[in-house]
JSON list of C-alpha atoms in Angstrom, two decimals:
[
{"chain": "A", "resi": 1, "resn": "MET", "atom": "CA", "xyz": [-179.52, -156.88, -11.35]},
{"chain": "A", "resi": 2, "resn": "ILE", "atom": "CA", "xyz": [-179.17, -155.88, -15.01]},
{"chain": "A", "resi": 3, "resn": "TRP", "atom": "CA", "xyz": [-175.65, -157.34, -15.17]},
{"chain": "A", "resi": 4, "resn": "TRP", "atom": "CA", "xyz": [-177.05, -160.66, -13.94]},
{"chain": "A", "resi": 5, "resn": "MET", "atom": "CA", "xyz": [-179.60, -160.75, -16.79]},
{"chain": "A", "resi": 6, "resn": "GLN", "atom": "CA", "xyz": [-176.92, -159.87, -19.34]},
{"chain": "A", "resi": 7, "resn": "LEU", "atom": "CA", "xyz": [-174.75, -162.68, -18.02]},
{"chain": "A", "resi": 8, "resn": "LEU", "atom": "CA", "xyz": [-177.67, -165.10, -18.21]},
{"chain": "A", "resi": 9, "resn": "ILE", "atom": "CA", "xyz": [-178.36, -164.10, -21.84]},
{"chain": "A", "resi": 10, "resn": "ILE", "atom": "CA", "xyz": [-174.70, -164.66, -22.74]},
{"chain": "A", "resi": 11, "resn": "VAL", "atom": "CA", "xyz": [-174.67, -168.09, -21.09]},
{"chain": "A", "resi": 12, "resn": "VAL", "atom": "CA", "xyz": [-177.94, -169.18, -22.75]},
{"chain": "A", "resi": 13, "resn": "CYS", "atom": "CA", "xyz": [-176.84, -167.98, -26.20]},
{"chain": "A", "resi": 14, "resn": "GLY", "atom": "CA", "xyz": [-173.48, -169.71, -25.79]},
{"chain": "A", "resi": 15, "resn": "ALA", "atom": "CA", "xyz": [-175.18, -172.95, -24.80]},
{"chain": "A", "resi": 16, "resn": "ILE", "atom": "CA", "xyz": [-177.50, -172.79, -27.81]},
{"chain": "A", "resi": 17, "resn": "LEU", "atom": "CA", "xyz": [-174.63, -172.12, -30.21]},
{"chain": "A", "resi": 18, "resn": "HIS", "atom": "CA", "xyz": [-172.63, -175.06, -28.82]},
{"chain": "A", "resi": 19, "resn": "LEU", "atom": "CA", "xyz": [-175.57, -177.45, -28.35]},
{"chain": "A", "resi": 20, "resn": "PRO", "atom": "CA", "xyz": [-174.48, -179.81, -31.16]},
{"chain": "A", "resi": 21, "resn": "GLU", "atom": "CA", "xyz": [-171.22, -180.43, -29.28]},
{"chain": "A", "resi": 22, "resn": "PHE", "atom": "CA", "xyz": [-173.12, -181.78, -26.26]},
{"chain": "A", "resi": 23, "resn": "VAL", "atom": "CA", "xyz": [-175.80, -183.81, -28.01]},
{"chain": "A", "resi": 24, "resn": "ASP", "atom": "CA", "xyz": [-174.82, -187.36, -28.86]},
{"chain": "A", "resi": 25, "resn": "ALA", "atom": "CA", "xyz": [-178.03, -188.44, -30.62]},
{"chain": "A", "resi": 26, "resn": "VAL", "atom": "CA", "xyz": [-177.38, -190.15, -33.93]},
{"chain": "A", "resi": 27, "resn": "ASP", "atom": "CA", "xyz": [-179.46, -190.44, -37.08]},
{"chain": "A", "resi": 28, "resn": "PHE", "atom": "CA", "xyz": [-181.29, -193.75, -37.20]},
{"chain": "A", "resi": 29, "resn": "ALA", "atom": "CA", "xyz": [-183.87, -195.59, -39.28]},
{"chain": "A", "resi": 30, "resn": "ASP", "atom": "CA", "xyz": [-186.60, -197.76, -37.82]},
{"chain": "A", "resi": 31, "resn": "CYS", "atom": "CA", "xyz": [-186.30, -201.29, -39.23]},
{"chain": "A", "resi": 32, "resn": "GLY", "atom": "CA", "xyz": [-189.62, -202.80, -38.31]},
{"chain": "A", "resi": 33, "resn": "SER", "atom": "CA", "xyz": [-190.46, -201.93, -34.71]},
{"chain": "A", "resi": 34, "resn": "THR", "atom": "CA", "xyz": [-193.88, -203.33, -33.81]},
{"chain": "A", "resi": 35, "resn": "GLY", "atom": "CA", "xyz": [-194.01, -202.75, -30.06]},
{"chain": "A", "resi": 36, "resn": "ALA", "atom": "CA", "xyz": [-192.25, -199.40, -29.72]},
{"chain": "A", "resi": 37, "resn": "ILE", "atom": "CA", "xyz": [-191.91, -195.92, -31.16]},
{"chain": "A", "resi": 38, "resn": "VAL", "atom": "CA", "xyz": [-188.20, -195.08, -31.09]},
{"chain": "A", "resi": 39, "resn": "VAL", "atom": "CA", "xyz": [-187.57, -191.51, -29.94]},
{"chain": "A", "resi": 40, "resn": "SER", "atom": "CA", "xyz": [-183.77, -191.37, -30.10]},
{"chain": "A", "resi": 41, "resn": "VAL", "atom": "CA", "xyz": [-180.57, -193.36, -30.31]},
{"chain": "A", "resi": 42, "resn": "ASP", "atom": "CA", "xyz": [-177.62, -191.99, -28.34]},
{"chain": "A", "resi": 43, "resn": "VAL", "atom": "CA", "xyz": [-173.99, -193.07, -28.44]},
{"chain": "A", "resi": 44, "resn": "PHE", "atom": "CA", "xyz": [-171.38, -191.92, -25.92]},
{"chain": "A", "resi": 45, "resn": "PRO", "atom": "CA", "xyz": [-168.74, -190.84, -26.62]},
{"chain": "A", "resi": 46, "resn": "CYS", "atom": "CA", "xyz": [-169.74, -189.48, -30.00]},
{"chain": "A", "resi": 47, "resn": "ASN", "atom": "CA", "xyz": [-168.69, -186.18, -31.52]},
{"chain": "A", "resi": 48, "resn": "ASN", "atom": "CA", "xyz": [-170.03, -186.61, -35.05]},
{"chain": "A", "resi": 49, "resn": "ASP", "atom": "CA", "xyz": [-172.54, -188.56, -37.11]},
{"chain": "A", "resi": 50, "resn": "PRO", "atom": "CA", "xyz": [-171.72, -191.26, -37.99]},
{"chain": "A", "resi": 51, "resn": "CYS", "atom": "CA", "xyz": [-170.08, -191.94, -34.63]},
{"chain": "A", "resi": 52, "resn": "THR", "atom": "CA", "xyz": [-166.53, -193.21, -34.55]},
{"chain": "A", "resi": 53, "resn": "LEU", "atom": "CA", "xyz": [-166.24, -196.25, -32.30]},
{"chain": "A", "resi": 54, "resn": "VAL", "atom": "CA", "xyz": [-162.68, -196.83, -31.12]},
{"chain": "A", "resi": 55, "resn": "LYS", "atom": "CA", "xyz": [-161.49, -200.42, -30.74]},
{"chain": "A", "resi": 56, "resn": "GLY", "atom": "CA", "xyz": [-160.82, -201.23, -27.09]},
{"chain": "A", "resi": 57, "resn": "ALA", "atom": "CA", "xyz": [-162.81, -198.23, -25.83]},
{"chain": "A", "resi": 58, "resn": "LEU", "atom": "CA", "xyz": [-165.95, -198.34, -23.71]},
{"chain": "A", "resi": 59, "resn": "THR", "atom": "CA", "xyz": [-169.01, -197.11, -25.58]},
{"chain": "A", "resi": 60, "resn": "THR", "atom": "CA", "xyz": [-172.52, -196.61, -24.23]},
{"chain": "A", "resi": 61, "resn": "PHE", "atom": "CA", "xyz": [-175.52, -197.07, -26.49]},
{"chain": "A", "resi": 62, "resn": "THR", "atom": "CA", "xyz": [-178.92, -195.80, -25.36]},
{"chain": "A", "resi": 63, "resn": "VAL", "atom": "CA", "xyz": [-182.22, -196.28, -27.17]},
{"chain": "A", "resi": 64, "resn": "ASN", "atom": "CA", "xyz": [-185.16, -194.20, -25.90]},
{"chain": "A", "resi": 65, "resn": "PHE", "atom": "CA", "xyz": [-188.61, -195.40, -26.87]},
{"chain": "A", "resi": 66, "resn": "VAL", "atom": "CA", "xyz": [-192.32, -195.27, -26.07]},
{"chain": "A", "resi": 67, "resn": "ALA", "atom": "CA", "xyz": [-193.91, -198.70, -25.74]},
{"chain": "A", "resi": 68, "resn": "ARG", "atom": "CA", "xyz": [-196.92, -199.30, -27.99]},
{"chain": "A", "resi": 69, "resn": "GLY", "atom": "CA", "xyz": [-197.74, -202.49, -26.15]},
{"chain": "A", "resi": 70, "resn": "GLY", "atom": "CA", "xyz": [-196.68, -204.39, -23.08]},
{"chain": "A", "resi": 71, "resn": "ALA", "atom": "CA", "xyz": [-193.99, -207.07, -22.87]},
{"chain": "A", "resi": 72, "resn": "ASP", "atom": "CA", "xyz": [-192.80, -209.32, -20.08]},
{"chain": "A", "resi": 73, "resn": "SER", "atom": "CA", "xyz": [-190.02, -211.22, -21.82]},
{"chain": "A", "resi": 74, "resn": "VAL", "atom": "CA", "xyz": [-187.70, -209.36, -24.20]},
{"chain": "A", "resi": 75, "resn": "TYR", "atom": "CA", "xyz": [-184.07, -209.75, -25.22]},
{"chain": "A", "resi": 76, "resn": "SER", "atom": "CA", "xyz": [-181.60, -207.84, -27.36]},
{"chain": "A", "resi": 77, "resn": "ASN", "atom": "CA", "xyz": [-179.49, -208.50, -30.47]},
{"chain": "A", "resi": 78, "resn": "VAL", "atom": "CA", "xyz": [-176.92, -206.28, -32.15]},
{"chain": "A", "resi": 79, "resn": "ARG", "atom": "CA", "xyz": [-175.97, -207.12, -35.73]},
{"chain": "A", "resi": 80, "resn": "ASP", "atom": "CA", "xyz": [-174.13, -205.80, -38.76]},
{"chain": "A", "resi": 81, "resn": "ALA", "atom": "CA", "xyz": [-177.17, -204.47, -40.65]},
{"chain": "A", "resi": 82, "resn": "SER", "atom": "CA", "xyz": [-175.61, -205.07, -44.05]},
{"chain": "A", "resi": 83, "resn": "ALA", "atom": "CA", "xyz": [-174.28, -208.60, -43.44]},
{"chain": "A", "resi": 84, "resn": "GLY", "atom": "CA", "xyz": [-176.71, -209.78, -40.75]},
{"chain": "A", "resi": 85, "resn": "SER", "atom": "CA", "xyz": [-173.97, -211.40, -38.68]},
{"chain": "A", "resi": 86, "resn": "MET", "atom": "CA", "xyz": [-174.16, -211.23, -34.90]},
{"chain": "A", "resi": 87, "resn": "LEU", "atom": "CA", "xyz": [-171.87, -208.55, -33.46]},
{"chain": "A", "resi": 88, "resn": "VAL", "atom": "CA", "xyz": [-172.45, -208.63, -29.74]},
{"chain": "A", "resi": 89, "resn": "HIS", "atom": "CA", "xyz": [-173.22, -211.62, -27.57]},
{"chain": "A", "resi": 90, "resn": "PHE", "atom": "CA", "xyz": [-174.90, -210.28, -24.45]},
{"chain": "A", "resi": 91, "resn": "PRO", "atom": "CA", "xyz": [-173.81, -211.91, -21.19]},
{"chain": "A", "resi": 92, "resn": "GLN", "atom": "CA", "xyz": [-177.48, -211.91, -20.25]},
{"chain": "A", "resi": 93, "resn": "SER", "atom": "CA", "xyz": [-180.25, -212.13, -22.78]},
{"chain": "A", "resi": 94, "resn": "ASP", "atom": "CA", "xyz": [-182.79, -210.32, -20.59]},
{"chain": "A", "resi": 95, "resn": "ILE", "atom": "CA", "xyz": [-182.73, -206.54, -21.17]},
{"chain": "A", "resi": 96, "resn": "CYS", "atom": "CA", "xyz": [-184.56, -205.75, -17.92]},
{"chain": "A", "resi": 97, "resn": "PRO", "atom": "CA", "xyz": [-181.40, -204.92, -15.88]},
{"chain": "A", "resi": 98, "resn": "ASN", "atom": "CA", "xyz": [-180.53, -202.28, -18.51]},
{"chain": "A", "resi": 99, "resn": "LEU", "atom": "CA", "xyz": [-184.02, -200.78, -18.81]},
{"chain": "A", "resi": 100, "resn": "ALA", "atom": "CA", "xyz": [-185.35, -197.69, -17.04]},
{"chain": "A", "resi": 101, "resn": "PRO", "atom": "CA", "xyz": [-187.97, -197.73, -15.70]},
{"chain": "A", "resi": 102, "resn": "PRO", "atom": "CA", "xyz": [-187.62, -201.45, -14.97]},
{"chain": "A", "resi": 103, "resn": "CYS", "atom": "CA", "xyz": [-189.63, -204.31, -16.48]},
{"chain": "A", "resi": 104, "resn": "PRO", "atom": "CA", "xyz": [-192.33, -205.18, -17.21]},
{"chain": "A", "resi": 105, "resn": "ILE", "atom": "CA", "xyz": [-192.72, -202.95, -20.26]},
{"chain": "A", "resi": 106, "resn": "LEU", "atom": "CA", "xyz": [-196.10, -201.23, -20.15]},
{"chain": "A", "resi": 107, "resn": "ALA", "atom": "CA", "xyz": [-197.97, -199.69, -23.09]},
{"chain": "A", "resi": 108, "resn": "GLY", "atom": "CA", "xyz": [-197.70, -195.90, -23.27]},
{"chain": "A", "resi": 109, "resn": "GLU", "atom": "CA", "xyz": [-194.66, -195.64, -20.99]},
{"chain": "A", "resi": 110, "resn": "THR", "atom": "CA", "xyz": [-191.34, -194.08, -22.04]},
{"chain": "A", "resi": 111, "resn": "TYR", "atom": "CA", "xyz": [-188.24, -196.24, -21.60]},
{"chain": "A", "resi": 112, "resn": "SER", "atom": "CA", "xyz": [-184.48, -195.94, -21.89]},
{"chain": "A", "resi": 113, "resn": "PHE", "atom": "CA", "xyz": [-182.47, -199.06, -22.75]},
{"chain": "A", "resi": 114, "resn": "SER", "atom": "CA", "xyz": [-178.77, -198.50, -22.15]},
{"chain": "A", "resi": 115, "resn": "TYR", "atom": "CA", "xyz": [-175.85, -200.85, -22.70]},
{"chain": "A", "resi": 116, "resn": "THR", "atom": "CA", "xyz": [-172.12, -200.23, -22.25]},
{"chain": "A", "resi": 117, "resn": "ALA", "atom": "CA", "xyz": [-169.59, -202.43, -24.01]},
{"chain": "A", "resi": 118, "resn": "THR", "atom": "CA", "xyz": [-165.97, -202.42, -25.10]},
{"chain": "A", "resi": 119, "resn": "VAL", "atom": "CA", "xyz": [-165.60, -202.14, -28.88]},
{"chain": "A", "resi": 120, "resn": "ALA", "atom": "CA", "xyz": [-163.97, -205.43, -29.89]},
{"chain": "A", "resi": 121, "resn": "GLN", "atom": "CA", "xyz": [-160.46, -205.38, -31.32]},
{"chain": "A", "resi": 122, "resn": "SER", "atom": "CA", "xyz": [-161.62, -208.01, -33.82]},
{"chain": "A", "resi": 123, "resn": "PHE", "atom": "CA", "xyz": [-163.98, -205.61, -35.61]},
{"chain": "A", "resi": 124, "resn": "GLN", "atom": "CA", "xyz": [-162.80, -204.60, -39.06]},
{"chain": "A", "resi": 125, "resn": "SER", "atom": "CA", "xyz": [-161.88, -200.91, -39.32]},
{"chain": "A", "resi": 126, "resn": "GLY", "atom": "CA", "xyz": [-164.15, -198.77, -41.48]},
{"chain": "A", "resi": 127, "resn": "PRO", "atom": "CA", "xyz": [-167.87, -198.09, -41.87]},
{"chain": "A", "resi": 128, "resn": "LEU", "atom": "CA", "xyz": [-170.27, -200.35, -39.98]},
{"chain": "A", "resi": 129, "resn": "SER", "atom": "CA", "xyz": [-174.06, -200.26, -40.15]},
{"chain": "A", "resi": 130, "resn": "ILE", "atom": "CA", "xyz": [-175.47, -201.41, -36.80]},
{"chain": "A", "resi": 131, "resn": "ARG", "atom": "CA", "xyz": [-178.89, -203.02, -36.36]},
{"chain": "A", "resi": 132, "resn": "TRP", "atom": "CA", "xyz": [-180.06, -203.00, -32.72]},
{"chain": "A", "resi": 133, "resn": "GLU", "atom": "CA", "xyz": [-183.09, -205.14, -32.00]},
{"chain": "A", "resi": 134, "resn": "ILE", "atom": "CA", "xyz": [-185.17, -205.78, -28.92]},
{"chain": "A", "resi": 135, "resn": "LEU", "atom": "CA", "xyz": [-187.12, -208.96, -29.52]},
{"chain": "A", "resi": 136, "resn": "TYR", "atom": "CA", "xyz": [-190.12, -210.57, -27.89]},
{"chain": "A", "resi": 137, "resn": "GLY", "atom": "CA", "xyz": [-189.52, -213.97, -26.31]},
{"chain": "A", "resi": 138, "resn": "ASN", "atom": "CA", "xyz": [-190.82, -215.60, -29.53]},
{"chain": "A", "resi": 139, "resn": "GLY", "atom": "CA", "xyz": [-188.24, -213.75, -31.68]},
{"chain": "A", "resi": 140, "resn": "ALA", "atom": "CA", "xyz": [-190.63, -211.17, -33.18]},
{"chain": "A", "resi": 141, "resn": "LYS", "atom": "CA", "xyz": [-189.35, -207.58, -33.34]},
{"chain": "A", "resi": 142, "resn": "PHE", "atom": "CA", "xyz": [-190.43, -205.37, -30.47]},
{"chain": "A", "resi": 143, "resn": "MET", "atom": "CA", "xyz": [-188.02, -202.59, -31.48]},
{"chain": "A", "resi": 144, "resn": "CYS", "atom": "CA", "xyz": [-185.47, -202.30, -34.29]},
{"chain": "A", "resi": 145, "resn": "VAL", "atom": "CA", "xyz": [-183.16, -199.45, -35.33]},
{"chain": "A", "resi": 146, "resn": "ASP", "atom": "CA", "xyz": [-180.34, -199.15, -37.88]},
{"chain": "A", "resi": 147, "resn": "PHE", "atom": "CA", "xyz": [-177.61, -196.53, -37.51]},
{"chain": "A", "resi": 148, "resn": "GLN", "atom": "CA", "xyz": [-174.24, -195.86, -39.07]},
{"chain": "A", "resi": 149, "resn": "THR", "atom": "CA", "xyz": [-170.87, -195.94, -37.31]},
{"chain": "A", "resi": 150, "resn": "VAL", "atom": "CA", "xyz": [-167.19, -196.01, -38.20]},
{"chain": "A", "resi": 151, "resn": "ILE", "atom": "CA", "xyz": [-164.83, -198.45, -36.47]},
{"chain": "A", "resi": 152, "resn": "ALA", "atom": "CA", "xyz": [-161.37, -197.00, -35.79]}
]
């Protein structure tokens, strides 16, 4: 039984030492969220911060947040935070199919919005500051985060 505990200690210590290799949360700044408290922004795959996004590769972006207020109709925009130009045109403007738990958004609940896309070949290589917004139906900011990436 002692050998089992020693093995468990080794495994736990190893996991703690290598935790940064498994975590894909990135540094972000809130840019005016009014309806949500953003908990984390995750990018997969991502091995460093800022994340390197490879042209032509699938990348999953996940924003975890706690809703301050409810919302029935919300949509998402992704922009170059420094230039303001639109980066991603969503095939559907409604975020509900990519939200867990599903819509409607209720005050006090924790949500995960996840979107997978192919990094466009047309993006210019180099640093890119991304602004990800979830907007109310009237265009007001429900949630907004800025985070840094590098396009390769």
